Amino acid sequence: MCSLRALGTQLLPPTQATGITEELYRRTYTFCTRLLTLPAPYCTVALDCAIRLKTETAVPGTLYQRLVIAEQNLTSELYPYQERAFLFVDPELVSPSVCSALLLELEAAQVQQTPEACMRHVVAHALQAALGDACHAGALQRKLQASPRQALERYFHAVVAAVEQMASEPSPSREGHLERLEEIYCSLLGPEAAARGRCGGDPLQSPQPNIPLPSPHITFHLWTDEDQLWKELVLFLRPRSQLCLSADLEALDLQGLWPDRELARVSMLSTDSGIERDLPPGADELPLPGSPEMERARLQRKGGVKKRVRLPDVLMPACWDGPPGLHRRTGRPSGDGELLPGVSRLHTARVLVLGDDRMLGRLAQAYHSLRKRETQKCCLTPRLSLQLYYIPVLAPEKQAACRHSELRELATFLGRADPWYESTVNTLCPAIHKLAEMPPSLDTSRTVDPFILDVITYYLRMGTQPIYFQIYTVKIFRDLSQHPAEDIFLTELKVKIQDTKPPKDGFSPRRRGAAEGPGAELNICYQKALLSHRAQEVAVSLRATGLVLKTFAASDTEVSGPAPAPPPAVPVTDHTCLNVSVTEVIKSSNLAGRSFSMVTNTFRTANIQIQSQDQRLLTLLLDKDSRRTFKDVVRFEVSPCPEPCSEAHKSEASQLGSHGQEVEGTKAKPKPLLMPINTFSGIVQ
């Protein structure tokens, strides 16, 4: 674990600092290559660090330039990647003082990080990193400060072109790169100042100042709408000034690559018998070259089956439903690549949520809705890499009640899985409340201390290893004769017995001889989770006062519930299961009469169906959120939420299912829907 944290710390100085010796680069690179023989996550983090070091050694200043361009959304044709961080806060779960403190820090940072200031930082950093001591930093800063916007943009694009051209060459020439940057430096300060710099400059000159690394562009949002996440992502890809999709997506739409287009397999009946005398008169005469008949015959297939256009694998992108591969291409954000021909992933959305497990339940709902929308109209997935982050923030009264509150079970799991996350992110919750409770400063000239923003920036930049959590779907029956309502949950489903009148229709009659007492008679049918992964159905009837379905194991170190995505050879669903706790009522008879005692039984399963057998109805509470309560429930069914599939995939499955001989014995399980949450090192065994 210490080596992982050391690697993460080593990634920051090469990005921001200038003047690092090549010997230090070489020693650090050698250390990273030695860690490649270790298992994940050590080899993954070491590979990322080695790639960055190699890029920075070849072209000094590349990492800083690309990071600022992407995070600040600066326009550059040579490096068109853009990133945006979205900070979502539920106003009903986070206090107004915390929201005000966060908003104050974000606004203070945005005031200082104007596009002009960021372009000045990029130009100054590139020149200092390449020229070293020959660069007169003070004079350069003064010149850039005095330059108008148009001239500053010209210098900025010239520096970006020089660095990117150098980085794209297979065998870059350091001399040619220095000559191009010296020309830019001379155009800024004049040939005389540049000559003095090459001759050693002023011996009394102070050391070169450190150029600040701007924090990412973070937008603050109060989560009040269920579709707010999807709307913000659409506006990020397509600003309000653009009223239609880009030309590349529209062109792909016309090619029939979208799932709502006609993708069914169409056959054409051939009327050609193959006998020459059956041909119509004049059929043996060839049309003239260039005639419409010849052009039509060249473009049309006769007597065959139309080639079926298969939907590309855009519905399940690698960065959304499984561990991304090791991206060995340098200079691009993680999750890049072309999912559709001609469309590159140039945008990265980093969604950060603050709150407790209830907020994560809302995030899971939005994530599921987003994936479902993409099956109908795929407009985000081809060009967007979605990264999810989580910082636990509890209400002060909840935090004081218990250190390990029930409302922060997922944060506790992340801290146990990744000690780096525990020491960096989980310790931020008390600091956020302390800063929020501090009285505002009366001195308006005093700068805001961006403590929370610095930790958030560190988490967004260094949290690259996701941990995947299984989302579960629940079908809720209030009337057995009607279709059930459906919802999803991420952490917990709690069941209580309520005293109310049964529904008029669809309820099972009261069993004769049912024992009186607390609770209700429940019929539970589930598939037992075994180490051998064999299917074993269990059906029991018992009287219970309630039960809880959790996605986390009860032990401190067990990670069997929300598990990381294992290698492709091992099915993901084999490592996901629910931990069910049932409070059973045990009836006993003695001389004093009948008495009842409570016993808690626990078992593990992936699928479960529960139905009340008497006149007691059930109340369901999803993800500990009182706003997601379902009353008067007769029956409910819980199973892993499958990956949302398009109509094309459904039609394909139905066509395959019509041939029972082909599918029998090889029925494929639906792919589960996993929600990734980024950490620093993933699960450290």
XYZ file of C-alpha atoms in Angstrom:
685
model
C 0.000 0.000 0.000
C 2.870 2.390 0.752
C 4.290 1.818 -2.732
C 0.951 2.735 -4.310
C 0.772 5.958 -2.349
C 4.386 6.727 -3.242
C 3.610 6.203 -6.917
C 0.640 8.531 -6.687
C 2.770 11.162 -5.020
C 5.417 10.838 -7.740
C 2.888 11.611 -10.472
C 2.244 15.154 -9.246
C 5.749 16.758 -9.318
C 6.490 15.814 -12.974
C 3.165 17.333 -13.969
C 3.614 20.707 -12.263
C 7.313 21.242 -11.522
C 10.016 22.191 -14.002
C 13.742 21.516 -13.859
C 13.584 17.903 -12.672
C 16.792 16.126 -13.599
C 16.849 13.270 -16.084
C 18.576 11.092 -13.495
C 15.588 11.367 -11.174
C 13.244 10.581 -14.064
C 15.304 7.507 -14.936
C 15.385 6.163 -11.371
C 11.651 6.657 -10.925
C 10.918 5.016 -14.267
C 13.068 2.007 -13.318
C 11.179 1.688 -10.043
C 7.851 1.676 -11.909
C 8.955 -0.999 -14.360
C 9.935 -3.288 -11.478
C 6.392 -3.064 -10.103
C 4.890 -4.308 -13.375
C 5.497 -7.906 -12.285
C 3.234 -7.482 -9.241
C -0.502 -8.257 -9.345
C -3.197 -5.625 -9.760
C -3.623 -2.907 -8.673
C 0.145 -2.412 -8.275
C 0.974 -3.181 -11.907
C -1.882 -0.996 -13.204
C -0.873 2.072 -11.206
C 2.808 1.471 -12.001
C 2.078 1.232 -15.733
C 0.163 4.509 -15.683
C 3.010 6.202 -13.817
C 5.643 4.784 -16.195
C 3.752 6.007 -19.264
C 3.461 9.513 -17.835
C 7.131 9.624 -16.895
C 8.210 8.469 -20.338
C 6.029 11.100 -22.002
C 7.331 13.887 -19.789
C 10.954 12.809 -20.277
C 10.625 12.863 -24.072
C 8.841 16.238 -24.207
C 9.075 18.305 -20.999
C 5.858 20.141 -20.160
C 3.519 17.786 -22.021
C 1.618 16.514 -18.978
C 0.972 19.998 -17.611
C -0.158 21.348 -20.964
C -2.558 18.505 -21.716
C -4.000 18.484 -18.217
C -4.760 22.215 -18.231
C -6.211 22.144 -21.758
C -8.544 19.257 -20.921
C -9.648 20.399 -17.450
C -10.153 24.070 -18.394
C -11.786 23.271 -21.770
C -9.321 25.400 -23.724
C -9.820 25.255 -27.481
C -7.067 23.389 -29.299
C -7.338 21.480 -32.551
C -4.200 19.467 -31.836
C -5.445 18.300 -28.430
C -9.271 18.414 -28.546
C -9.948 16.529 -25.312
C -12.201 18.166 -22.733
C -13.113 17.279 -19.158
C -15.781 18.564 -16.816
C -16.319 17.804 -13.141
C -19.917 17.838 -11.874
C -20.445 18.179 -8.124
C -23.926 16.958 -7.135
C -25.383 17.601 -3.693
C -28.839 16.636 -2.442
C -30.141 19.661 -0.495
C -32.287 17.384 1.678
C -29.282 15.334 2.806
C -26.500 17.945 3.072
C -26.816 21.000 5.294
C -26.982 24.497 3.732
C -23.777 25.515 5.536
C -21.823 22.732 3.788
C -23.300 23.732 0.415
C -22.333 27.358 1.028
C -18.758 26.437 1.988
C -18.339 24.311 -1.137
C -19.839 26.948 -3.391
C -17.606 29.649 -1.877
C -14.431 27.707 -2.612
C -15.516 26.845 -6.154
C -16.438 30.423 -6.983
C -13.171 31.751 -5.549
C -11.186 29.307 -7.694
C -13.109 30.124 -10.876
C -12.456 33.845 -10.432
C -8.683 33.263 -10.477
C -8.718 30.589 -13.192
C -9.824 32.601 -16.209
C -9.034 31.256 -19.701
C -6.438 34.004 -20.153
C -4.682 33.035 -16.899
C -4.666 29.356 -17.875
C -3.197 30.137 -21.300
C -0.473 32.224 -19.636
C 0.327 29.305 -17.340
C 0.597 26.899 -20.289
C 2.926 29.166 -22.267
C 5.157 29.969 -19.297
C 5.370 26.341 -18.140
C 6.253 25.013 -21.589
C 9.015 27.588 -22.071
C 10.479 27.096 -18.597
C 10.380 23.289 -18.894
C 12.184 23.345 -22.260
C 14.637 26.246 -21.833
C 15.435 25.750 -18.167
C 17.744 28.387 -16.676
C 17.936 30.191 -20.016
C 14.341 31.338 -19.502
C 13.938 34.671 -17.709
C 10.794 33.780 -15.773
C 10.098 37.204 -14.310
C 10.305 39.050 -17.616
C 8.262 36.311 -19.293
C 5.473 36.603 -16.727
C 5.356 40.380 -17.078
C 5.210 40.153 -20.857
C 2.399 37.612 -20.773
C 0.451 39.716 -18.296
C 0.680 42.720 -20.587
C -0.221 40.814 -23.760
C -3.765 41.306 -25.122
C -6.128 38.362 -25.566
C -5.498 37.977 -29.302
C -1.707 37.922 -28.934
C -1.941 35.568 -25.961
C -4.007 33.105 -27.971
C -1.441 33.223 -30.768
C 1.404 32.374 -28.379
C -0.704 29.682 -26.749
C -1.506 27.900 -30.018
C 2.124 28.173 -31.131
C 3.362 26.515 -27.926
C 0.707 23.798 -28.088
C 1.596 23.066 -31.711
C 5.294 22.799 -30.899
C 4.761 20.446 -27.942
C 2.155 18.231 -29.634
C 4.192 17.964 -32.825
C 7.181 16.884 -30.779
C 5.124 14.359 -28.809
C 3.574 12.832 -31.947
C 6.881 12.135 -33.674
C 8.142 8.531 -33.340
C 11.745 9.689 -32.878
C 11.509 13.291 -31.687
C 14.440 15.652 -32.084
C 15.159 17.634 -28.933
C 17.200 20.242 -30.871
C 14.404 21.050 -33.276
C 11.932 21.332 -30.403
C 14.190 23.766 -28.551
C 14.612 25.870 -31.684
C 10.843 26.232 -32.127
C 10.324 27.219 -28.499
C 13.268 29.642 -28.621
C 11.628 31.359 -31.583
C 8.451 31.809 -29.531
C 10.500 33.027 -26.579
C 12.320 35.564 -28.781
C 9.054 36.814 -30.241
C 7.809 37.420 -26.696
C 10.842 39.120 -25.103
C 12.866 40.157 -28.129
C 16.205 38.802 -29.348
C 18.284 40.805 -26.854
C 16.524 39.424 -23.780
C 16.670 35.925 -25.228
C 20.404 36.291 -25.862
C 20.993 37.440 -22.289
C 19.082 34.414 -21.065
C 21.238 32.025 -23.102
C 24.396 33.668 -21.772
C 23.394 33.028 -18.196
C 21.118 35.982 -17.517
C 21.264 38.040 -14.373
C 23.329 36.281 -11.660
C 21.203 37.997 -9.004
C 18.001 36.712 -10.528
C 15.745 34.920 -8.056
C 14.887 31.248 -8.621
C 12.207 30.519 -11.150
C 8.766 30.768 -9.531
C 6.543 27.719 -9.496
C 3.708 27.975 -11.984
C 0.414 27.023 -10.298
C -1.593 24.090 -11.563
C -5.224 25.242 -11.822
C -7.872 23.109 -10.213
C -10.370 21.386 -12.542
C -13.399 23.220 -13.814
C -16.068 22.059 -11.351
C -19.736 22.975 -11.608
C -21.987 22.853 -8.534
C -25.464 21.330 -8.807
C -28.302 20.776 -6.346
C -29.838 17.436 -7.242
C -33.556 18.130 -7.473
C -34.545 16.412 -10.723
C -34.329 12.713 -11.524
C -33.099 13.431 -15.068
C -30.702 16.174 -14.033
C -27.569 14.078 -14.555
C -28.565 13.151 -18.093
C -29.436 16.758 -18.932
C -26.110 18.077 -17.674
C -24.157 15.480 -19.645
C -26.068 16.352 -22.819
C -25.345 20.056 -22.319
C -21.679 19.231 -21.776
C -21.487 17.407 -25.104
C -23.835 19.744 -26.909
C -23.868 23.319 -25.596
C -27.028 25.385 -25.705
C -25.794 27.174 -28.814
C -25.885 23.912 -30.782
C -29.391 22.774 -31.585
C -28.522 19.532 -33.392
C -26.077 16.685 -33.139
C -22.673 16.967 -34.701
C -22.183 15.945 -38.302
C -20.383 12.716 -37.432
C -23.201 11.448 -35.221
C -25.843 12.461 -37.763
C -23.935 10.627 -40.473
C -23.762 7.512 -38.321
C -27.472 7.840 -37.626
C -28.175 7.759 -41.343
C -26.094 4.617 -41.701
C -28.560 2.727 -39.524
C -26.271 2.144 -36.548
C -28.786 3.245 -33.915
C -30.874 0.672 -32.084
C -34.183 2.350 -32.928
C -33.563 1.904 -36.653
C -34.650 -1.091 -38.677
C -32.169 -3.825 -37.796
C -34.362 -6.882 -38.325
C -33.122 -9.553 -40.659
C -34.995 -9.205 -43.974
C -35.036 -11.956 -46.577
C -35.777 -11.528 -50.278
C -37.550 -14.277 -52.157
C -35.723 -15.289 -55.322
C -37.885 -16.048 -58.376
C -34.944 -17.149 -60.514
C -35.313 -20.872 -61.310
C -31.821 -21.087 -62.780
C -33.144 -22.336 -66.154
C -32.280 -20.238 -69.174
C -35.620 -20.669 -70.943
C -37.461 -19.245 -67.942
C -35.819 -15.870 -68.415
C -38.089 -13.086 -69.730
C -37.486 -11.775 -73.256
C -34.583 -9.374 -73.446
C -33.148 -10.461 -70.134
C -29.974 -11.751 -71.783
C -29.188 -8.340 -73.235
C -26.713 -6.400 -71.119
C -27.501 -2.746 -70.447
C -25.228 -0.098 -71.829
C -22.325 1.022 -69.621
C -23.200 4.130 -67.635
C -26.960 3.652 -68.093
C -29.314 3.896 -65.087
C -30.047 0.171 -65.396
C -26.351 -0.697 -65.119
C -25.897 1.628 -62.114
C -28.948 0.152 -60.385
C -27.770 -3.410 -61.051
C -24.345 -2.591 -59.637
C -25.774 -1.299 -56.349
C -28.442 -3.988 -55.823
C -28.140 -7.569 -54.681
C -30.638 -9.940 -56.270
C -31.920 -13.203 -54.950
C -29.994 -13.079 -51.703
C -30.259 -12.123 -48.077
C -29.622 -8.544 -47.078
C -26.537 -8.181 -44.975
C -27.576 -7.545 -41.435
C -26.067 -4.462 -39.829
C -24.961 -5.492 -36.367
C -25.158 -3.007 -33.570
C -21.661 -2.125 -32.435
C -20.672 -2.627 -28.854
C -21.589 0.891 -27.824
C -24.279 -0.056 -25.375
C -21.764 -1.559 -22.971
C -18.663 0.647 -23.165
C -15.583 -0.525 -21.372
C -15.480 2.404 -18.971
C -19.073 1.832 -17.827
C -19.533 -1.853 -17.218
C -16.137 -3.426 -16.711
C -12.500 -2.800 -15.920
C -10.899 -0.724 -18.686
C -7.905 -2.106 -20.475
C -4.409 -0.795 -19.956
C -4.278 2.212 -22.231
C -0.747 2.274 -23.569
C -1.332 5.278 -25.820
C 0.102 8.323 -24.132
C -1.437 11.720 -23.789
C -5.106 10.761 -23.764
C -7.473 10.478 -20.839
C -8.491 7.047 -19.643
C -11.397 5.463 -21.470
C -10.564 7.033 -24.833
C -10.805 5.356 -28.167
C -13.294 4.999 -30.991
C -16.431 3.028 -30.204
C -17.997 3.993 -33.525
C -16.185 4.641 -36.812
C -15.228 8.277 -37.049
C -16.372 9.220 -33.540
C -13.734 9.585 -30.827
C -14.259 9.964 -27.117
C -13.111 13.526 -26.669
C -15.134 14.296 -23.536
C -14.701 13.007 -19.981
C -17.383 13.693 -17.386
C -16.306 13.277 -13.761
C -19.431 13.076 -11.620
C -18.756 13.599 -7.909
C -21.580 13.106 -5.400
C -21.570 14.205 -1.760
C -23.818 12.588 0.810
C -24.513 9.215 2.362
C -25.877 5.912 1.125
C -29.174 7.568 0.240
C -27.392 9.808 -2.241
C -25.715 6.791 -3.791
C -29.138 5.219 -4.194
C -30.227 8.236 -6.207
C -27.016 8.024 -8.230
C -27.736 4.373 -9.007
C -31.219 5.336 -10.198
C -29.800 8.044 -12.453
C -27.100 5.699 -13.746
C -29.662 3.020 -14.586
C -31.923 5.566 -16.270
C -28.981 6.905 -18.255
C -28.009 3.459 -19.485
C -31.622 2.771 -20.401
C -31.853 5.996 -22.398
C -28.729 5.073 -24.318
C -30.374 1.904 -25.618
C -33.090 4.010 -27.227
C -30.966 6.836 -28.606
C -27.235 6.434 -28.250
C -26.030 10.030 -28.134
C -23.704 10.087 -25.083
C -21.860 6.787 -25.045
C -19.863 7.116 -28.301
C -18.237 10.400 -27.286
C -18.336 10.464 -23.482
C -16.256 8.710 -20.841
C -18.213 8.710 -17.570
C -16.296 8.517 -14.282
C -18.099 8.385 -10.916
C -16.661 9.574 -7.579
C -18.062 9.625 -4.055
C -17.224 11.640 -0.925
C -19.213 10.676 2.214
C -20.814 13.619 4.015
C -23.191 12.942 6.909
C -25.465 15.266 8.783
C -23.868 16.459 12.065
C -26.450 14.709 14.238
C -26.038 11.454 12.322
C -22.271 11.666 12.546
C -22.312 12.237 16.308
C -24.684 9.336 16.908
C -22.314 6.694 15.615
C -18.901 6.852 14.013
C -19.654 4.041 11.629
C -23.208 5.003 10.897
C -25.540 2.827 8.919
C -25.791 5.635 6.402
C -22.141 5.318 5.364
C -21.780 1.589 4.811
C -20.538 1.999 1.260
C -17.916 4.527 2.331
C -16.777 2.119 5.052
C -16.477 -0.643 2.467
C -14.454 1.585 0.141
C -12.137 2.515 3.005
C -11.535 -1.138 3.893
C -10.978 -2.071 0.272
C -8.630 0.848 -0.435
C -6.653 2.211 2.553
C -5.576 5.145 0.390
C -9.247 6.129 0.026
C -9.771 5.708 3.766
C -6.952 8.078 4.729
C -7.701 10.684 2.072
C -11.458 10.799 1.409
C -13.166 9.266 4.456
C -11.288 11.629 6.774
C -12.606 14.639 4.853
C -16.130 14.483 6.312
C -15.277 15.992 9.755
C -13.146 18.691 8.114
C -15.991 19.714 5.825
C -18.325 20.228 8.788
C -15.696 22.186 10.730
C -15.035 24.524 7.825
C -18.757 24.951 7.228
C -19.347 25.920 10.869
C -16.572 28.542 10.896
C -17.888 32.123 10.869
C -17.264 34.022 7.644
C -14.262 36.322 7.566
C -14.990 40.063 7.683
C -11.825 40.809 5.727
C -12.946 40.749 2.096
C -9.376 41.065 0.818
C -8.382 37.781 2.422
C -8.182 34.901 -0.023
C -10.288 31.788 0.544
C -8.309 28.743 1.688
C -9.306 26.020 -0.816
C -8.751 23.068 1.499
C -11.823 21.101 0.418
C -11.205 21.948 -3.240
C -7.602 20.719 -3.016
C -8.679 17.335 -1.664
C -11.422 17.053 -4.292
C -8.905 17.920 -7.026
C -6.473 15.297 -5.710
C -9.235 12.685 -5.680
C -10.447 13.522 -9.202
C -6.951 13.349 -10.678
C -5.550 10.368 -8.806
C -8.713 8.265 -8.397
C -8.385 6.160 -11.533
C -9.124 2.627 -10.288
C -12.860 1.823 -10.096
C -14.626 -0.590 -7.788
C -17.785 -2.045 -9.313
C -21.060 -2.435 -7.414
C -23.954 -4.637 -8.424
C -27.304 -2.880 -8.862
C -30.363 -4.928 -7.899
C -33.846 -4.653 -9.325
C -37.003 -5.252 -7.297
C -40.458 -6.068 -8.677
C -43.186 -4.882 -6.312
C -46.684 -6.427 -6.380
C -49.487 -4.545 -4.673
C -52.008 -6.659 -6.544
C -51.123 -10.092 -7.873
C -53.520 -9.663 -10.808
C -51.716 -6.570 -12.106
C -48.277 -5.836 -13.461
C -45.673 -5.062 -10.790
C -43.904 -1.790 -10.250
C -40.127 -1.891 -10.705
C -37.328 -0.041 -8.954
C -33.657 -0.572 -8.203
C -31.469 -0.330 -5.107
C -27.757 -0.332 -4.427
C -27.074 -0.894 -0.725
C -30.133 -2.100 1.198
C -33.776 -3.141 1.037
C -35.600 -3.177 4.359
C -38.925 -4.954 4.868
C -41.381 -4.188 7.658
C -44.714 -5.762 8.544
C -47.611 -3.347 8.577
C -51.085 -3.644 10.059
C -53.564 -2.628 7.394
C -56.520 -3.895 5.458
C -55.700 -6.266 2.612
C -56.391 -5.241 -0.982
C -59.725 -6.190 -2.494
C -58.370 -8.476 -5.209
C -55.386 -10.669 -5.767
C -54.561 -11.435 -2.134
C -54.085 -14.940 -0.881
C -56.713 -16.048 1.683
C -55.705 -16.412 5.286
C -54.270 -19.800 6.033
C -56.336 -21.867 8.378
C -54.689 -22.507 11.680
C -52.103 -19.791 11.295
C -50.431 -19.012 14.565
C -51.350 -15.750 16.203
C -48.502 -13.561 17.300
C -46.202 -10.822 16.104
C -45.085 -10.599 12.509
C -46.546 -12.242 9.454
C -46.394 -15.575 7.703
C -43.948 -15.259 4.804
C -43.271 -17.624 1.954
C -39.609 -17.209 0.954
C -38.140 -18.761 -2.168
C -34.513 -18.108 -3.007
C -31.520 -19.564 -4.777
C -28.853 -20.451 -2.253
C -25.372 -19.041 -2.877
C -22.842 -21.879 -2.858
C -19.100 -21.919 -3.348
C -19.574 -24.364 -6.209
C -21.949 -21.881 -7.923
C -24.518 -24.617 -8.406
C -28.167 -23.667 -8.494
C -29.973 -24.848 -5.356
C -33.532 -23.612 -4.893
C -34.801 -23.275 -1.326
C -38.430 -22.615 -0.338
C -39.429 -21.994 3.277
C -42.437 -20.657 5.135
C -41.953 -18.890 8.450
C -43.310 -16.129 10.647
C -41.109 -13.049 10.758
C -41.288 -9.504 12.039
C -39.083 -8.132 9.278
C -36.032 -8.732 7.158
C -33.159 -6.785 5.633
C -31.414 -7.411 2.307
C -27.921 -5.910 2.184
C -25.382 -5.900 -0.609
C -22.488 -5.816 1.869
C -21.176 -8.711 3.901
C -21.407 -8.464 7.664
C -17.702 -9.087 8.273
C -15.192 -6.260 8.086
C -12.979 -7.633 5.341
C -15.418 -9.626 3.217
C -15.992 -8.119 -0.210
C -18.298 -10.693 -1.736
C -21.312 -8.426 -2.122
C -20.315 -5.509 -4.341
C -17.293 -7.088 -5.933
C -14.854 -5.682 -8.457
C -15.157 -6.947 -11.975
C -12.943 -10.049 -12.134
C -11.052 -11.224 -15.198
C -13.218 -12.128 -18.196
C -12.786 -15.844 -17.538
C -14.783 -15.579 -14.319
C -18.445 -14.500 -14.552
C -19.167 -11.374 -12.571
C -22.506 -12.654 -11.322
C -20.834 -15.557 -9.554
C -19.271 -13.141 -7.079
C -22.311 -11.003 -6.280
C -24.932 -11.952 -3.740
C -27.288 -10.481 -1.185
C -26.878 -10.926 2.546
C -30.371 -11.546 3.935
C -31.196 -11.260 7.651
C -34.631 -12.526 8.711
C -36.014 -11.890 12.193
C -37.975 -15.114 12.719
C -40.638 -15.589 15.376
C -40.272 -18.859 17.298
C -43.396 -20.077 19.100
C -43.027 -22.167 22.218
C -45.656 -23.670 24.530
C -45.274 -24.299 28.248
C -47.432 -24.461 31.383
C -47.805 -20.685 31.427
C -49.123 -20.659 27.871
C -47.657 -19.780 24.555
C -44.633 -17.508 24.267
C -42.698 -16.046 21.348
C -38.985 -15.423 20.914
C -37.040 -13.734 18.146
C -34.172 -15.379 16.269
C -32.176 -13.765 13.457
C -31.345 -16.056 10.570
C -28.929 -15.050 7.817
C -28.242 -16.518 4.408
C -26.783 -15.449 1.072
C -28.540 -15.408 -2.246
C -28.671 -13.613 -5.576
C -32.394 -14.034 -6.287
C -35.241 -14.051 -3.797
C -39.066 -13.926 -3.887
C -41.082 -13.146 -0.773
C -44.873 -13.193 -0.400
C -47.087 -12.612 2.617
C -49.439 -15.499 3.354
C -51.897 -13.878 5.756
C -53.642 -10.529 6.060
C -50.480 -8.588 6.925
C -49.021 -6.399 4.192
C -45.415 -5.334 3.732
C -43.605 -1.997 3.597
C -40.389 -1.715 1.578
C -37.677 0.894 2.167
C -35.024 1.192 -0.562
C -31.495 2.432 0.131
C -32.491 3.772 3.588
C -34.314 6.648 1.883
C -37.736 7.472 3.322
C -38.653 9.080 -0.003
C -38.444 5.661 -1.628
C -40.991 3.795 0.478
C -43.517 1.327 -0.939
C -46.516 0.386 1.211
C -49.281 -2.216 0.917
C -46.972 -4.729 -0.777
C -48.176 -8.301 -1.196
C -45.174 -9.797 -2.927
C -41.772 -8.669 -4.176
C -38.947 -10.234 -6.166
C -35.282 -9.214 -6.060
C -32.631 -10.137 -8.618
C -29.452 -8.607 -10.070
C -30.346 -5.786 -12.417
C -29.533 -6.835 -15.985
C -27.795 -4.641 -18.477
C -30.425 -2.559 -20.315
C -30.670 -3.946 -23.830
C -32.113 -2.405 -26.950
C -35.005 -3.647 -29.018
C -32.490 -5.006 -31.486
C -30.911 -7.188 -28.816
C -34.338 -8.312 -27.625
C -35.393 -9.265 -31.140
C -32.145 -11.162 -31.610
C -32.719 -13.055 -28.370
C -36.272 -13.901 -29.382
C -35.102 -15.175 -32.776
C -32.484 -17.343 -31.132
C -35.026 -18.512 -28.601
C -37.354 -19.709 -31.361
C -34.819 -22.430 -32.197
C -35.057 -24.385 -28.988
C -32.541 -26.988 -30.082
C -29.840 -24.348 -30.501
C -30.386 -22.588 -27.205
C -31.192 -25.556 -25.003
C -28.386 -26.290 -22.586
C -26.468 -23.143 -23.521
C -28.794 -20.461 -22.179
C -26.695 -17.388 -21.464
C -27.255 -15.397 -18.306
C -28.072 -11.728 -18.727
C -25.148 -9.429 -18.203
C -25.460 -7.672 -14.818
C -25.431 -3.901 -14.533
C -22.464 -2.727 -12.466
C -21.931 0.845 -11.283
C -18.254 1.898 -10.966
C -17.023 4.240 -8.239
C -13.458 5.432 -8.663
C -10.891 4.962 -5.911
C -7.136 5.378 -5.821
C -6.028 1.759 -6.067
C -9.176 -0.360 -6.310
C -9.426 -3.344 -3.991
C -6.102 -4.093 -2.344
C -6.002 -7.713 -1.241
